[in-house]
PDB file of C-alpha atoms in Angstrom:
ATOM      1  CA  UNK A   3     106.683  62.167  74.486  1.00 87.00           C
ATOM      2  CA  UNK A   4     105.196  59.141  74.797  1.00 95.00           C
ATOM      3  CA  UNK A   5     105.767  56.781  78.102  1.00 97.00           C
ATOM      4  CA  UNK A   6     104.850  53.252  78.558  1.00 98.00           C
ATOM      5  CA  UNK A   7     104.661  50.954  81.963  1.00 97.00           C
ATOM      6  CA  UNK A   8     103.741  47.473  81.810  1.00 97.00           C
ATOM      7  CA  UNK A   9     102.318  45.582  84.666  1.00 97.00           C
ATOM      8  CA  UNK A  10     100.891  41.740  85.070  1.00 97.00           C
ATOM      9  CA  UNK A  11     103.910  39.678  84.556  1.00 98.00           C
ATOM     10  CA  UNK A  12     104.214  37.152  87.242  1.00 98.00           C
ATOM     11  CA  UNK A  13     104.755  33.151  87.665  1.00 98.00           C
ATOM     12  CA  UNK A  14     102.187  30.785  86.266  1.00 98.00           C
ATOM     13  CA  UNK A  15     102.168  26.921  85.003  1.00 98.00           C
ATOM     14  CA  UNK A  16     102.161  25.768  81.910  1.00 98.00           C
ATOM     15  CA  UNK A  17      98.880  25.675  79.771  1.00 98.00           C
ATOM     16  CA  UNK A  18      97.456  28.762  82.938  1.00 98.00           C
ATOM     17  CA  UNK A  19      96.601  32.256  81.145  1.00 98.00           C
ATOM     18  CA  UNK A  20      98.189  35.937  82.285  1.00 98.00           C
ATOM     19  CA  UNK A  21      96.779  39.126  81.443  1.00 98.00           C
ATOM     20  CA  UNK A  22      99.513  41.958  80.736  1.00 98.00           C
ATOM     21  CA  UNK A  23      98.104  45.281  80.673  1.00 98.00           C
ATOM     22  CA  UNK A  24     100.569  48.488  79.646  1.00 98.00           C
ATOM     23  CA  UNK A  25      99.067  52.152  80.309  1.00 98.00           C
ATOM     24  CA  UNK A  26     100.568  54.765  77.802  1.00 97.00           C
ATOM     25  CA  UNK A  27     100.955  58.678  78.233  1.00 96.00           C
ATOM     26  CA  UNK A  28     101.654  61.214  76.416  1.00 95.00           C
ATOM     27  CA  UNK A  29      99.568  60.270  73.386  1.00 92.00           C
ATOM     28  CA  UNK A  30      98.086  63.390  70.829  1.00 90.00           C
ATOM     29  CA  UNK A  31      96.082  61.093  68.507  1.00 90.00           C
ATOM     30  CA  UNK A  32      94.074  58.288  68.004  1.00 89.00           C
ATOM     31  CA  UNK A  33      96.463  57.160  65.208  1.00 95.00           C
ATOM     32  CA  UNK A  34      99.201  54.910  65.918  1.00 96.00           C
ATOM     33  CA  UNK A  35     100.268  51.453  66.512  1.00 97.00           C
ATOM     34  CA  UNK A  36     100.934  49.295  69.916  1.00 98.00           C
ATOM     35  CA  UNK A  37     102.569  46.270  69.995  1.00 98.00           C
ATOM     36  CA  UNK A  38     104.275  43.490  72.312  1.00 98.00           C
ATOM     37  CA  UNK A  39     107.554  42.457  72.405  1.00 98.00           C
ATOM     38  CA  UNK A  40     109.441  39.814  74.632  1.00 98.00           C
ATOM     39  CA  UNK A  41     112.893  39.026  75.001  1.00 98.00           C
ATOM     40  CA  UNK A  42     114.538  35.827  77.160  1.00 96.00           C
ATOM     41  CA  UNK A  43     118.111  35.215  78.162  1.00 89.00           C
ATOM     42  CA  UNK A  44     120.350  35.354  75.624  1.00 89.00           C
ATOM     43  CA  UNK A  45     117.878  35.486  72.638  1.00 93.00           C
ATOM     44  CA  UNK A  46     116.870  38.699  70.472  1.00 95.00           C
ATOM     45  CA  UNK A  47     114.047  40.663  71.349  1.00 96.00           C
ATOM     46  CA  UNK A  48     110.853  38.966  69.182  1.00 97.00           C
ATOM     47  CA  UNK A  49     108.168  40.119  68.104  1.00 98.00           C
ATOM     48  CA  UNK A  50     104.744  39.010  69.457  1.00 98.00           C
ATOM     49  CA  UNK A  51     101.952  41.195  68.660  1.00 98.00           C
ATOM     50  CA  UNK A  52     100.550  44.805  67.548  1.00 98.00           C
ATOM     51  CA  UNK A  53      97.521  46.586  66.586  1.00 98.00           C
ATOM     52  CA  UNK A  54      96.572  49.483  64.865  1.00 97.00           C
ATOM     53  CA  UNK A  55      94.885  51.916  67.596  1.00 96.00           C
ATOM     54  CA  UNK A  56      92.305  53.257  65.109  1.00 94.00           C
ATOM     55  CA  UNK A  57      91.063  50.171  63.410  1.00 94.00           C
ATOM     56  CA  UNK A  58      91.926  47.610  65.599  1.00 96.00           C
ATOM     57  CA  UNK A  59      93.605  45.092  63.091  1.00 97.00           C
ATOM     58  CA  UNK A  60      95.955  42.969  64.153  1.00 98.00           C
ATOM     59  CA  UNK A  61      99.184  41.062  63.601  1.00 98.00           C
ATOM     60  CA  UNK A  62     100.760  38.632  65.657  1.00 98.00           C
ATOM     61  CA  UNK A  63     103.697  35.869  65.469  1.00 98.00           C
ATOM     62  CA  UNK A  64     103.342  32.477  64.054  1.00 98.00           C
ATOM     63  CA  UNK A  65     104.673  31.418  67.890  1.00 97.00           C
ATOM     64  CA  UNK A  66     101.822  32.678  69.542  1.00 98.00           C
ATOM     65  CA  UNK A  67      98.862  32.806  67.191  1.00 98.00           C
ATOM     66  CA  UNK A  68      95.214  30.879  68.723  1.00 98.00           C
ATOM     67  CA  UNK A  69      96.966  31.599  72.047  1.00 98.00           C
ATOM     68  CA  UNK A  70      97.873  35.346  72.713  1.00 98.00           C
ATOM     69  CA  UNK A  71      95.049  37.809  71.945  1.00 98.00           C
ATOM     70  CA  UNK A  72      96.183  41.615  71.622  1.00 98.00           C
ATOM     71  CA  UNK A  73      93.395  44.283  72.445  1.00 98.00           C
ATOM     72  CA  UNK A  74      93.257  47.935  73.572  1.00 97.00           C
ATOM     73  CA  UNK A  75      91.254  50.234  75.311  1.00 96.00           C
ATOM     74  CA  UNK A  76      91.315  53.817  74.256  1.00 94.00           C
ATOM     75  CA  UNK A  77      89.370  55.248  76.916  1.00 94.00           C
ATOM     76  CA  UNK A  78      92.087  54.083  79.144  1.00 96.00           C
ATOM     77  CA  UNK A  79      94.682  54.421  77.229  1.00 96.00           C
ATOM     78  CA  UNK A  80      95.600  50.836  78.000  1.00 97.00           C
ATOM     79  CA  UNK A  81      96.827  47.820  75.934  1.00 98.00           C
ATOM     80  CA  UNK A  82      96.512  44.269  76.699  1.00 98.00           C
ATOM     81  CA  UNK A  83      98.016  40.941  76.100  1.00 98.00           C
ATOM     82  CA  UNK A  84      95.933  38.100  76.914  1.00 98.00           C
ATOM     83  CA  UNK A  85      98.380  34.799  77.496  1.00 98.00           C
ATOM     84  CA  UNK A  86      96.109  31.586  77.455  1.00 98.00           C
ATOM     85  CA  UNK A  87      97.704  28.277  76.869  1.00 98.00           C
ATOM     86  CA  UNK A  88     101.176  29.535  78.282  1.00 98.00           C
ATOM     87  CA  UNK A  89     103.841  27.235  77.746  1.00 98.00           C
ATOM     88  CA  UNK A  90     107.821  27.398  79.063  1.00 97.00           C
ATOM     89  CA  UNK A  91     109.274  28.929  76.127  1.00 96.00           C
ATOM     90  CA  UNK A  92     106.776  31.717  76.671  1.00 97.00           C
ATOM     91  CA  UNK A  93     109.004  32.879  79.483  1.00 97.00           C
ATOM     92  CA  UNK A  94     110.613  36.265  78.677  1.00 98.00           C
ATOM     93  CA  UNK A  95     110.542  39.853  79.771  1.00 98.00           C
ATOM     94  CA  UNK A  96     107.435  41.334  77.719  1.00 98.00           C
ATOM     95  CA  UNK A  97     107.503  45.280  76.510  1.00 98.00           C
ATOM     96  CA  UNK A  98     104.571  47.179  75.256  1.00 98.00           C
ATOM     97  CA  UNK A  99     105.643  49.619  72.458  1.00 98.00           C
ATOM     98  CA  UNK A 100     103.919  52.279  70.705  1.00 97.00           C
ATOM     99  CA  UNK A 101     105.092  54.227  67.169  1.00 97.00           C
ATOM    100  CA  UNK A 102     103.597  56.651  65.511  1.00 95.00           C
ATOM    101  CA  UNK A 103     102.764  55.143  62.234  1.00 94.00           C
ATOM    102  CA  UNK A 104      99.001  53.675  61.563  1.00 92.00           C
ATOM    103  CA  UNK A 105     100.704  51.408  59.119  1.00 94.00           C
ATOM    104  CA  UNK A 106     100.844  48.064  60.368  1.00 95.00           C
ATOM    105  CA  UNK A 107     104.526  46.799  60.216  1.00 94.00           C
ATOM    106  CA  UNK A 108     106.438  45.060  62.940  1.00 96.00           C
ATOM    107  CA  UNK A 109     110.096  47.392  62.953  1.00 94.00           C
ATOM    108  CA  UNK A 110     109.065  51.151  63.413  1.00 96.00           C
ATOM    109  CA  UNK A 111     108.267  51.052  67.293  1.00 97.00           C
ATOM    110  CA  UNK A 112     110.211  53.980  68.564  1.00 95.00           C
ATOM    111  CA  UNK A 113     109.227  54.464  72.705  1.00 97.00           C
ATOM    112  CA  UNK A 114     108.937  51.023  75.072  1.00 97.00           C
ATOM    113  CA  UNK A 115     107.902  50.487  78.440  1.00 97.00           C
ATOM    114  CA  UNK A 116     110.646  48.999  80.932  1.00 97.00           C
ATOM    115  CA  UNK A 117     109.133  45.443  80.606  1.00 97.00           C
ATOM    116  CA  UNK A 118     107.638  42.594  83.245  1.00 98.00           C
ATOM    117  CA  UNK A 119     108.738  39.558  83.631  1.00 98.00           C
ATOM    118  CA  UNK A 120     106.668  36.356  82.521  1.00 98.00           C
ATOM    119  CA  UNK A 121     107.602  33.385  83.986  1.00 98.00           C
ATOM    120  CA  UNK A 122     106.291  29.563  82.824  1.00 98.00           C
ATOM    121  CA  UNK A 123     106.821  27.026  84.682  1.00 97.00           C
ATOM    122  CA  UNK A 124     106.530  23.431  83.857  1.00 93.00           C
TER     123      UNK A 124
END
């Protein structure tokens, strides 16, 4: 069983940078894939970014691309979402989420964290 806690979410001004990090247990290989989700009031959950643990490719939204950077660290078990150029519509609560497929694809994440809030002003 794999569990997920995010942490880093906070308040920060428009075109300022946050650094999420989410710390995963439970993991029995090196082969999987992370990603980030965020979700605001009354909109969908959307998609923002993933990465294949092994490789390190990765895949992120048209929304955030040149801005968010998605990294891990496997020693730690950690993933990271660097935020630079925030901007208000970046406001959201942000999950990490892990599946178990190495296959890059942005639907098969099957265990989240609980989320942290991310908060742009302007």
């Amino acid at each position: 069983q794999v569990q997920l806690v995010e942490s880093g979410g906070g308040l920060v001004q428009a075109g300022g940078s946050l650094r999420l990090s989410c710390v995963a247990s439970g993991l029995t290989s090196k082969w999987f894939t992370m990603g980030w989700f965020r979700r605001s009031p009354g909109k969908e959950r959307e998609f923002v970014a993933a990465i294949l643990w092994n490789a390190g490719t990765t895949d992120y939204a048209n929304s955030v691309k040149g801005r968010f950077t998605i990294s891990r660290d496997s020693a730690k078990n950690a993933l990271y979402l660097q935020m630079n150029s925030l901007k208000p519509e970046d406001t959201a609560v942000y999950y990490c989420a892990y599946q178990r497929s190495p296959t890059m694809n942005r639907t098969g994440f099957s265990s989240w964290g609980q989320g942290t809030q991310v908060t742009v002003s302007s």
